[in-house]
Each structure stands twice: as structure tokens, then as C-alpha cells.
């Protein structure tokens, strides 16, 4: 329970009594004063910074990590023919938030090969027919899902007359894509997301040629004196506020030194998983007073889990099988890593293994070596081939990362209204952004996160 009473706070920080909200730090030294402080330098925080900066407001972004981008993490390994993505990889459709950047910065982006091969019992089935059936179910959800008649995806399937085989494939698709559990995720949010995706041709995916990290970099570009406005290694521990004034308490992740910064407004863009964390957990932020409605809404939503592993082999061994040589995706019923993809249309010896929702729970607490062993065993069974020696395995454990605590958000049945409450400003002083607060059906995406940051910045500007 996120109750932050004074005694608790003092025991946690072991410092002298807190000063009143205002212009001094814990030792009474004047602190810097900003119009707006933004917590988190993922794409939502950076997008907020960009909008505020352009509007002439004095804004700064406080980021716990030693890099920007948050859940976008691209590795540029000289030994790899393509950038390795440990977080977001795909641009889903044609969202203006990303394509405007791609066009403005003359970035290269290319269509992904969507062609999927289904592997079951040593047989390969090409996707056209299976995908048509799956998208038929998704169309039914799009038609039937509404907040008034919301129910879990599992319940929807149980009451349907789809063949058992189709139910299995579509469950695997919905759980894998949304990092969700079928018995929790609601069809109202699935329907809303599907309708929103249609507006931006969301069924089609792209990659940036030089890595997804070009997007956060582009958001910062053009911000004058950005080094002073972007404070890396700054872990926000507490926000003490009253209407129009907030003290943001932070710790330097490198030196442990503590500092207080003051602002008139704060935009909080931390991931839902961090917002849901208990106050004594690493990365969590204590609020005084608590934004009760926002925190209650946060607890109604879910933060999905994903384990993704990128494996670089000596050669693209799966292409030895004619049926797999043109596959963009390999789908299976493997219990832990059922979903894989290649880098096609770019040929490379790289495969990505994807384990999400209930599959991902199986991997909690396991070492990277164990996870790699399980992935190799899965791909051996899926392809029917012995994988050659592995050159490298790239992995980020988002679940154990205190500044993420998972992959991305989803909405349980009956909880669609919680997103709106999460996105509501509090006392004209606290504003919340980040993918989980996107209200247009684009949560859990990069473009949805960028849009949410811009929205929060506009809300702040309107109140100036
Ligand atoms: C494995 C994986 C695959 C994905 N694939 C895709 C994809 O293909 N396409 C797509 O569109 N989306 C994808 N996503 C989702 C996408 O990455 C996110 O929706 C988006 O990047 C979220 O941006 P954000 O700014 O809301 O949050 P974040 O990027 O998480 O930014 C929040 C920032 O807050 C910081 N922070 C947290 N706590 C504190 C604190 N106490 N003090 C200071 N800073 C703090 C974090 O370090 C982080 O930098 C994927 C995500 C994951 C994890």
C-alpha cells in the first residue's frame, strides 16, 4: 500500500526533517527552480520535453538510467550486421508520431516481412489460411468488444464456436502480442486497440535501418542546451507537492548523493510497473500527498511480461529448410519460446525469440544461460534442425529492471476507464504520461508513448 506517512519517509531517507515545499533542499540550500520537471527520459518524457521547450517553458528531464530511450534499447555491436533491439523493435503502421521524425530526419525505415510459418508436429504450414482465420476472430472482437459488454478474452473464446485449434492459435497470438493473460485481458480494450490500429495501417510493420534509438535521439535533437535539461543517473525517490509547487527528491545513481529540485509542475512518465511498485522497492516514487485516484487506477491495470532474446548464429541455419527460407516469423506451440522472427528482408544470421504473458512467467528468476538453453532447445524443435554454434546472445531482463518492472501495459476486463483516470492531472500540478496513459488505443507502443508525452505537455501549457 502506497501510504507515505512522515515517520516512514524519515526512516527511509534518514535525513533531517523535510523542509516545506519550496525553494530549499534537505540542508536548507536553495535549489534550482523549474517551470516543469519531467520524470523519465523514455520517448514520452522526451516528447514532453520537446513540446515544453518549444513553448518556451523551463523544463528538465530526470532519468534514472545512464541513457535516454527507456524501453527502447538498441545495441550497436560491430560484430552484428544489424542493430540489436532489446526493447521495442517494430514501428506498427504509419503513426505520425514516428513517421514525421523518419521523414524530417531522412531516416531509413523498411517494411518487415510478415510472412509467418506455423510449425506443429514437424510440419510447416504457411500462414495465409491460418492468419485469415485468426484475423476473422480479431474482427469479431473488434465488432463485439465494448466497455458496456466487456469480458475476458478467455470468456469470449469459451462462449464461441470457433474450432479448438483456432482457439489455441488465436490465444497464442493475443497473449504474445499483448504480453497478457487470456483469462485477464478484456475484449473491450482489444477492440479499441484494433480499431485504432486500422486508422494507421497497424497491421503492417517497419523497422528503422539504424536502430530504434534514432527516435529518442531525434526527440532531443534541436533542444537548446539539452545537456543541462537532461539529467541522467537521477533516480527520483519522492515527490512532495502542493498545488502549483513540487519538490522532487532525487538520488544520483553514481555517487548516491541526494538533491531536491523544485518545479511548479511535474510530469511523471515512469512505466506502469514502477508506478505500481511498493514504496520501499527500488525505483519506486513516494508521493506526498498521494494522488489516490491515479494510484488506484494504476493498480487496476496490468503490466505485461516479456522475455525477448536475440541470438546471433554463425549462419542463418533455418534457411537450409526450403519452407523456412522466406519466413519473417516462425510460430509454434513450444511452451516457453513459441514465437520467433528473422530480420528479413535483411538477410542475417540473427533470430529473435519471444516469450510473453503466461509463457514469460516460466522464465522468471532464471539466469541468462538457462534462458538461452531453453531458447535453443525450442528453435531446434521448431525447425527440426540442430542450431550451429551461437556467436552471441543479447538480452535485457525488463522484469527485474527496477526502472521498468515489466514490458508494457494492458487492460483487464472491466478496467478500461482506469486509463483515463491514470491520465488525469492532479491538483493542476502532477501530470501523468507514458504508454499506459494513452487514450487513443495506442498504449503499449512507441507512438502511443510519444503522443502521451505531448498530451501531458499541452495540458501543462494550457494551465500556464
Ligand atoms: C521487450 C519489449 C518489446 C517492445 N516492442 C515494441 C515494438 O516492437 N513496437 C512498439 O511500438 N512498442 C514496443 N514496446 C513498447 C515500447 O517500448 C514502450 O511502449 C515505449 O517505449 C514506452 O515509452 P515510455 O516513455 O512510456 O516509457 P519508458 O521508455 O519506460 O520510459 C520511462 C523512463 O522512466 C525512467 N524511470 C523509471 N523510474 C524512474 C525513477 N524513479 N526516476 C527517474 N527515472 C525513472 C526509466 O528509466 C525510463 O527511461 C516494447 C517494449 C518491450 C519491453
Short mmCIF file of N, CA and C and ligand atoms in Angstrom, two decimals, residues 38-46 62-73 85-92 98 206 212 231 233-238 250 269-272 274-275 282-285 303-304 306-308 341 354 396 398 401-404 406-409 433-437 442-450 452, ligand 1:
data_model
loop_
_atom_site.label_atom_id
_atom_site.label_comp_id
_atom_site.label_asym_id
_atom_site.label_seq_id
_atom_site.Cartn_x
_atom_site.Cartn_y
_atom_site.Cartn_z
N UNK A 38 10.28 16.75 -15.55
CA UNK A 38 9.71 15.55 -16.16
C UNK A 38 10.48 14.36 -15.59
N UNK A 39 9.76 13.38 -15.09
CA UNK A 39 10.44 12.20 -14.55
C UNK A 39 10.43 11.11 -15.61
N UNK A 40 11.63 10.74 -16.08
CA UNK A 40 11.77 9.68 -17.08
C UNK A 40 12.11 10.26 -18.45
N UNK A 41 13.16 9.70 -19.06
CA UNK A 41 13.57 10.14 -20.40
C UNK A 41 13.39 9.01 -21.41
N UNK A 42 12.26 8.31 -21.30
CA UNK A 42 11.83 7.44 -22.40
C UNK A 42 11.22 8.36 -23.46
N UNK A 43 10.62 7.78 -24.50
CA UNK A 43 10.10 8.65 -25.56
C UNK A 43 8.97 9.57 -25.08
N UNK A 44 8.20 9.14 -24.07
CA UNK A 44 7.11 10.02 -23.61
C UNK A 44 7.69 11.24 -22.89
N UNK A 45 8.69 11.03 -22.04
CA UNK A 45 9.32 12.15 -21.34
C UNK A 45 10.01 13.09 -22.31
N UNK A 46 10.70 12.51 -23.29
CA UNK A 46 11.43 13.34 -24.25
C UNK A 46 10.46 14.13 -25.13
N UNK A 62 14.42 14.22 -15.73
CA UNK A 62 15.25 13.48 -14.77
C UNK A 62 15.15 11.99 -15.09
N UNK A 63 16.27 11.37 -15.37
CA UNK A 63 16.26 9.98 -15.81
C UNK A 63 17.17 9.12 -14.92
N UNK A 64 16.62 8.01 -14.44
CA UNK A 64 17.36 7.14 -13.53
C UNK A 64 18.54 6.43 -14.22
N UNK A 65 18.36 6.08 -15.47
CA UNK A 65 19.41 5.31 -16.17
C UNK A 65 20.53 6.24 -16.65
N UNK A 66 21.57 5.62 -17.21
CA UNK A 66 22.67 6.43 -17.75
C UNK A 66 22.48 6.67 -19.25
N UNK A 67 21.24 6.49 -19.71
CA UNK A 67 20.97 6.70 -21.13
C UNK A 67 19.51 7.15 -21.27
N UNK A 68 19.20 7.72 -22.44
CA UNK A 68 17.80 8.04 -22.72
C UNK A 68 17.16 6.85 -23.46
N UNK A 69 15.86 6.91 -23.66
CA UNK A 69 15.19 5.90 -24.50
C UNK A 69 14.35 4.89 -23.73
N UNK A 70 14.64 4.68 -22.44
CA UNK A 70 13.84 3.75 -21.63
C UNK A 70 13.70 2.39 -22.27
N UNK A 71 12.46 2.04 -22.61
CA UNK A 71 12.19 0.70 -23.15
C UNK A 71 12.55 0.58 -24.64
N UNK A 72 13.22 1.58 -25.18
CA UNK A 72 13.90 1.42 -26.47
C UNK A 72 15.37 1.28 -26.12
N UNK A 73 15.96 0.15 -26.45
CA UNK A 73 17.37 -0.06 -26.14
C UNK A 73 18.02 -0.79 -27.32
N UNK A 85 17.92 -5.06 -31.12
CA UNK A 85 16.92 -4.38 -30.29
C UNK A 85 16.61 -5.25 -29.07
N UNK A 86 16.76 -4.66 -27.90
CA UNK A 86 16.41 -5.39 -26.67
C UNK A 86 15.03 -5.02 -26.16
N UNK A 87 14.53 -3.89 -26.61
CA UNK A 87 13.17 -3.45 -26.24
C UNK A 87 12.34 -3.37 -27.51
N UNK A 88 11.75 -2.20 -27.75
CA UNK A 88 10.91 -2.05 -28.94
C UNK A 88 11.72 -2.25 -30.21
N UNK A 89 11.07 -2.85 -31.20
CA UNK A 89 11.75 -3.10 -32.49
C UNK A 89 10.92 -2.59 -33.67
N UNK A 90 9.59 -2.80 -33.61
CA UNK A 90 8.76 -2.53 -34.78
C UNK A 90 8.04 -1.18 -34.70
N UNK A 91 7.92 -0.54 -35.85
CA UNK A 91 7.00 0.59 -35.98
C UNK A 91 5.70 -0.05 -36.47
N UNK A 92 4.66 0.06 -35.67
CA UNK A 92 3.39 -0.58 -36.06
C UNK A 92 2.58 0.39 -36.92
N UNK A 98 5.91 8.84 -35.33
CA UNK A 98 7.20 8.28 -35.72
C UNK A 98 7.56 8.67 -37.15
N UNK A 206 7.28 -2.01 -39.66
CA UNK A 206 8.52 -1.48 -40.24
C UNK A 206 9.62 -1.50 -39.18
N UNK A 212 16.25 1.46 -33.41
CA UNK A 212 15.10 2.26 -32.93
C UNK A 212 15.57 3.46 -32.12
N UNK A 231 18.96 15.21 -17.25
CA UNK A 231 19.81 14.78 -16.14
C UNK A 231 19.77 13.27 -16.03
N UNK A 233 21.23 9.47 -14.73
CA UNK A 233 21.63 8.92 -13.41
C UNK A 233 20.91 9.60 -12.25
N UNK A 234 19.72 10.11 -12.51
CA UNK A 234 18.97 10.83 -11.48
C UNK A 234 17.73 10.02 -11.11
N UNK A 235 17.83 9.30 -10.01
CA UNK A 235 16.72 8.43 -9.59
C UNK A 235 15.78 9.24 -8.71
N UNK A 236 14.58 9.45 -9.20
CA UNK A 236 13.60 10.21 -8.39
C UNK A 236 13.04 9.26 -7.33
N UNK A 237 13.13 9.70 -6.08
CA UNK A 237 12.67 8.85 -4.98
C UNK A 237 11.35 9.33 -4.38
N UNK A 238 11.15 10.63 -4.44
CA UNK A 238 9.93 11.17 -3.81
C UNK A 238 9.53 12.48 -4.47
N UNK A 250 15.72 13.51 -5.41
CA UNK A 250 16.38 12.52 -6.26
C UNK A 250 17.73 12.11 -5.70
N UNK A 269 6.48 10.14 -16.03
CA UNK A 269 6.34 9.22 -17.18
C UNK A 269 6.88 7.83 -16.87
N UNK A 270 7.05 7.49 -15.60
CA UNK A 270 7.61 6.18 -15.27
C UNK A 270 6.66 5.07 -15.74
N UNK A 271 7.21 3.90 -16.06
CA UNK A 271 6.35 2.81 -16.53
C UNK A 271 5.30 2.41 -15.48
N UNK A 272 4.20 1.85 -15.96
CA UNK A 272 3.12 1.42 -15.05
C UNK A 272 3.67 0.51 -13.95
N UNK A 274 6.46 0.52 -12.48
CA UNK A 274 7.16 1.28 -11.43
C UNK A 274 6.13 2.05 -10.59
N UNK A 275 5.10 2.54 -11.25
CA UNK A 275 4.03 3.24 -10.53
C UNK A 275 3.30 2.28 -9.59
N UNK A 282 12.98 -0.68 -5.06
CA UNK A 282 13.92 0.10 -5.83
C UNK A 282 13.19 0.75 -7.02
N UNK A 283 13.45 2.01 -7.26
CA UNK A 283 12.86 2.69 -8.42
C UNK A 283 11.53 3.37 -8.11
N UNK A 284 10.84 2.89 -7.06
CA UNK A 284 9.50 3.44 -6.76
C UNK A 284 9.59 4.90 -6.34
N UNK A 285 8.52 5.62 -6.59
CA UNK A 285 8.46 7.04 -6.19
C UNK A 285 7.37 7.18 -5.12
N UNK A 303 0.62 -4.86 -15.94
CA UNK A 303 1.86 -4.62 -16.66
C UNK A 303 2.37 -5.98 -17.14
N UNK A 304 2.32 -6.19 -18.45
CA UNK A 304 2.64 -7.50 -19.02
C UNK A 304 4.13 -7.80 -19.01
N UNK A 306 7.49 -9.78 -20.74
CA UNK A 306 8.05 -10.33 -21.98
C UNK A 306 9.50 -10.71 -21.72
N UNK A 307 9.91 -11.87 -22.22
CA UNK A 307 11.34 -12.18 -22.31
C UNK A 307 11.66 -12.27 -23.79
N UNK A 308 12.52 -11.37 -24.24
CA UNK A 308 12.95 -11.49 -25.63
C UNK A 308 14.46 -11.68 -25.63
N UNK A 341 11.29 -14.55 -34.77
CA UNK A 341 11.32 -13.87 -36.06
C UNK A 341 12.74 -13.66 -36.57
N UNK A 354 10.75 -14.88 -28.63
CA UNK A 354 9.77 -14.05 -27.90
C UNK A 354 8.92 -14.92 -26.99
N UNK A 396 17.90 -8.32 -22.30
CA UNK A 396 17.69 -7.38 -21.18
C UNK A 396 16.51 -7.90 -20.38
N UNK A 398 13.73 -7.12 -18.54
CA UNK A 398 12.84 -5.99 -18.21
C UNK A 398 12.08 -6.25 -16.93
N UNK A 401 14.28 -5.32 -14.02
CA UNK A 401 14.82 -3.97 -14.13
C UNK A 401 13.96 -3.05 -13.25
N UNK A 402 14.56 -2.45 -12.20
CA UNK A 402 13.72 -1.66 -11.27
C UNK A 402 13.08 -0.44 -11.91
N UNK A 403 13.60 -0.01 -13.08
CA UNK A 403 13.04 1.18 -13.73
C UNK A 403 12.08 0.82 -14.87
N UNK A 404 11.72 -0.46 -14.93
CA UNK A 404 10.70 -0.90 -15.90
C UNK A 404 9.70 -1.83 -15.19
N UNK A 406 8.78 -4.71 -16.07
CA UNK A 406 7.96 -5.46 -17.00
C UNK A 406 8.09 -4.86 -18.38
N UNK A 407 7.18 -5.23 -19.27
CA UNK A 407 7.32 -4.82 -20.67
C UNK A 407 6.37 -3.69 -21.05
N UNK A 408 5.06 -3.96 -21.02
CA UNK A 408 4.09 -2.91 -21.35
C UNK A 408 2.72 -3.24 -20.78
N UNK A 409 1.84 -2.23 -20.81
CA UNK A 409 0.58 -2.34 -20.08
C UNK A 409 -0.52 -3.02 -20.89
N UNK A 433 2.11 10.70 -17.82
CA UNK A 433 2.22 10.33 -19.24
C UNK A 433 2.89 8.96 -19.31
N UNK A 434 3.19 8.52 -20.52
CA UNK A 434 3.77 7.18 -20.70
C UNK A 434 2.77 6.32 -21.44
N UNK A 435 3.27 5.23 -22.03
CA UNK A 435 2.40 4.41 -22.89
C UNK A 435 1.10 4.00 -22.22
N UNK A 436 1.14 3.71 -20.92
CA UNK A 436 -0.07 3.20 -20.24
C UNK A 436 -1.16 4.25 -20.15
N UNK A 437 -0.81 5.52 -20.38
CA UNK A 437 -1.81 6.59 -20.26
C UNK A 437 -2.38 6.99 -21.61
N UNK A 442 -3.50 3.41 -28.49
CA UNK A 442 -2.10 3.14 -28.87
C UNK A 442 -1.20 2.91 -27.66
N UNK A 443 -1.79 2.44 -26.55
CA UNK A 443 -0.95 2.12 -25.41
C UNK A 443 -0.01 0.98 -25.82
N UNK A 444 1.02 0.75 -25.02
CA UNK A 444 1.97 -0.36 -25.24
C UNK A 444 2.79 -0.19 -26.51
N UNK A 445 2.80 1.00 -27.07
CA UNK A 445 3.59 1.23 -28.28
C UNK A 445 4.48 2.46 -28.10
N UNK A 446 5.43 2.58 -29.01
CA UNK A 446 6.31 3.75 -29.00
C UNK A 446 5.52 4.99 -29.42
N UNK A 447 4.72 4.87 -30.50
CA UNK A 447 3.98 6.07 -30.94
C UNK A 447 2.96 6.52 -29.91
N UNK A 448 2.36 5.54 -29.20
CA UNK A 448 1.40 5.89 -28.14
C UNK A 448 2.08 6.62 -27.00
N UNK A 449 3.30 6.20 -26.68
CA UNK A 449 4.06 6.86 -25.60
C UNK A 449 4.42 8.29 -26.01
N UNK A 450 4.87 8.47 -27.26
CA UNK A 450 5.24 9.82 -27.73
C UNK A 450 4.01 10.74 -27.64
N UNK A 452 1.43 10.48 -25.74
CA UNK A 452 1.02 10.75 -24.35
C UNK A 452 1.89 11.85 -23.73
C1 LIG B 1 10.60 -6.18 -24.99
C2 LIG B 1 9.76 -5.05 -25.50
C3 LIG B 1 9.38 -5.03 -26.82
C4 LIG B 1 8.59 -3.98 -27.32
N1 LIG B 1 8.29 -3.95 -28.65
C5 LIG B 1 7.66 -2.87 -29.16
C6 LIG B 1 7.53 -2.72 -30.57
O1 LIG B 1 8.01 -3.55 -31.35
N2 LIG B 1 6.87 -1.62 -31.04
C7 LIG B 1 6.35 -0.66 -30.21
O2 LIG B 1 5.75 0.32 -30.69
N3 LIG B 1 6.49 -0.78 -28.85
C8 LIG B 1 7.14 -1.84 -28.32
N4 LIG B 1 7.35 -1.94 -26.97
C9 LIG B 1 6.74 -0.93 -26.10
C10 LIG B 1 7.52 0.39 -26.12
O3 LIG B 1 8.88 0.12 -25.91
C11 LIG B 1 7.01 1.29 -24.99
O4 LIG B 1 5.60 1.43 -25.10
C12 LIG B 1 7.61 2.69 -25.01
O5 LIG B 1 8.99 2.67 -25.29
C13 LIG B 1 7.36 3.29 -23.63
O6 LIG B 1 7.87 4.60 -23.55
P1 LIG B 1 7.61 5.43 -22.21
O7 LIG B 1 8.31 6.72 -22.36
O8 LIG B 1 6.17 5.42 -21.89
O9 LIG B 1 8.30 4.54 -21.07
P2 LIG B 1 9.84 4.18 -20.85
O10 LIG B 1 10.52 4.06 -22.14
O11 LIG B 1 9.89 3.03 -19.93
O12 LIG B 1 10.41 5.50 -20.14
C14 LIG B 1 10.22 5.73 -18.75
C15 LIG B 1 11.55 6.19 -18.19
O13 LIG B 1 11.39 6.43 -16.79
C16 LIG B 1 12.60 6.06 -16.15
N5 LIG B 1 12.36 5.86 -14.74
C17 LIG B 1 11.70 4.85 -14.14
N6 LIG B 1 11.69 5.03 -12.78
C18 LIG B 1 12.36 6.20 -12.56
C19 LIG B 1 12.69 6.92 -11.37
N7 LIG B 1 12.32 6.50 -10.16
N8 LIG B 1 13.41 8.08 -11.50
C20 LIG B 1 13.80 8.55 -12.74
N9 LIG B 1 13.51 7.89 -13.89
C21 LIG B 1 12.79 6.72 -13.79
C22 LIG B 1 13.01 4.78 -16.88
O14 LIG B 1 14.37 4.50 -16.71
C23 LIG B 1 12.65 5.11 -18.33
O15 LIG B 1 13.75 5.64 -19.04
C24 LIG B 1 8.16 -2.95 -26.45
C25 LIG B 1 8.55 -2.97 -25.11
C26 LIG B 1 9.34 -4.01 -24.63
C27 LIG B 1 9.77 -4.00 -23.20
#
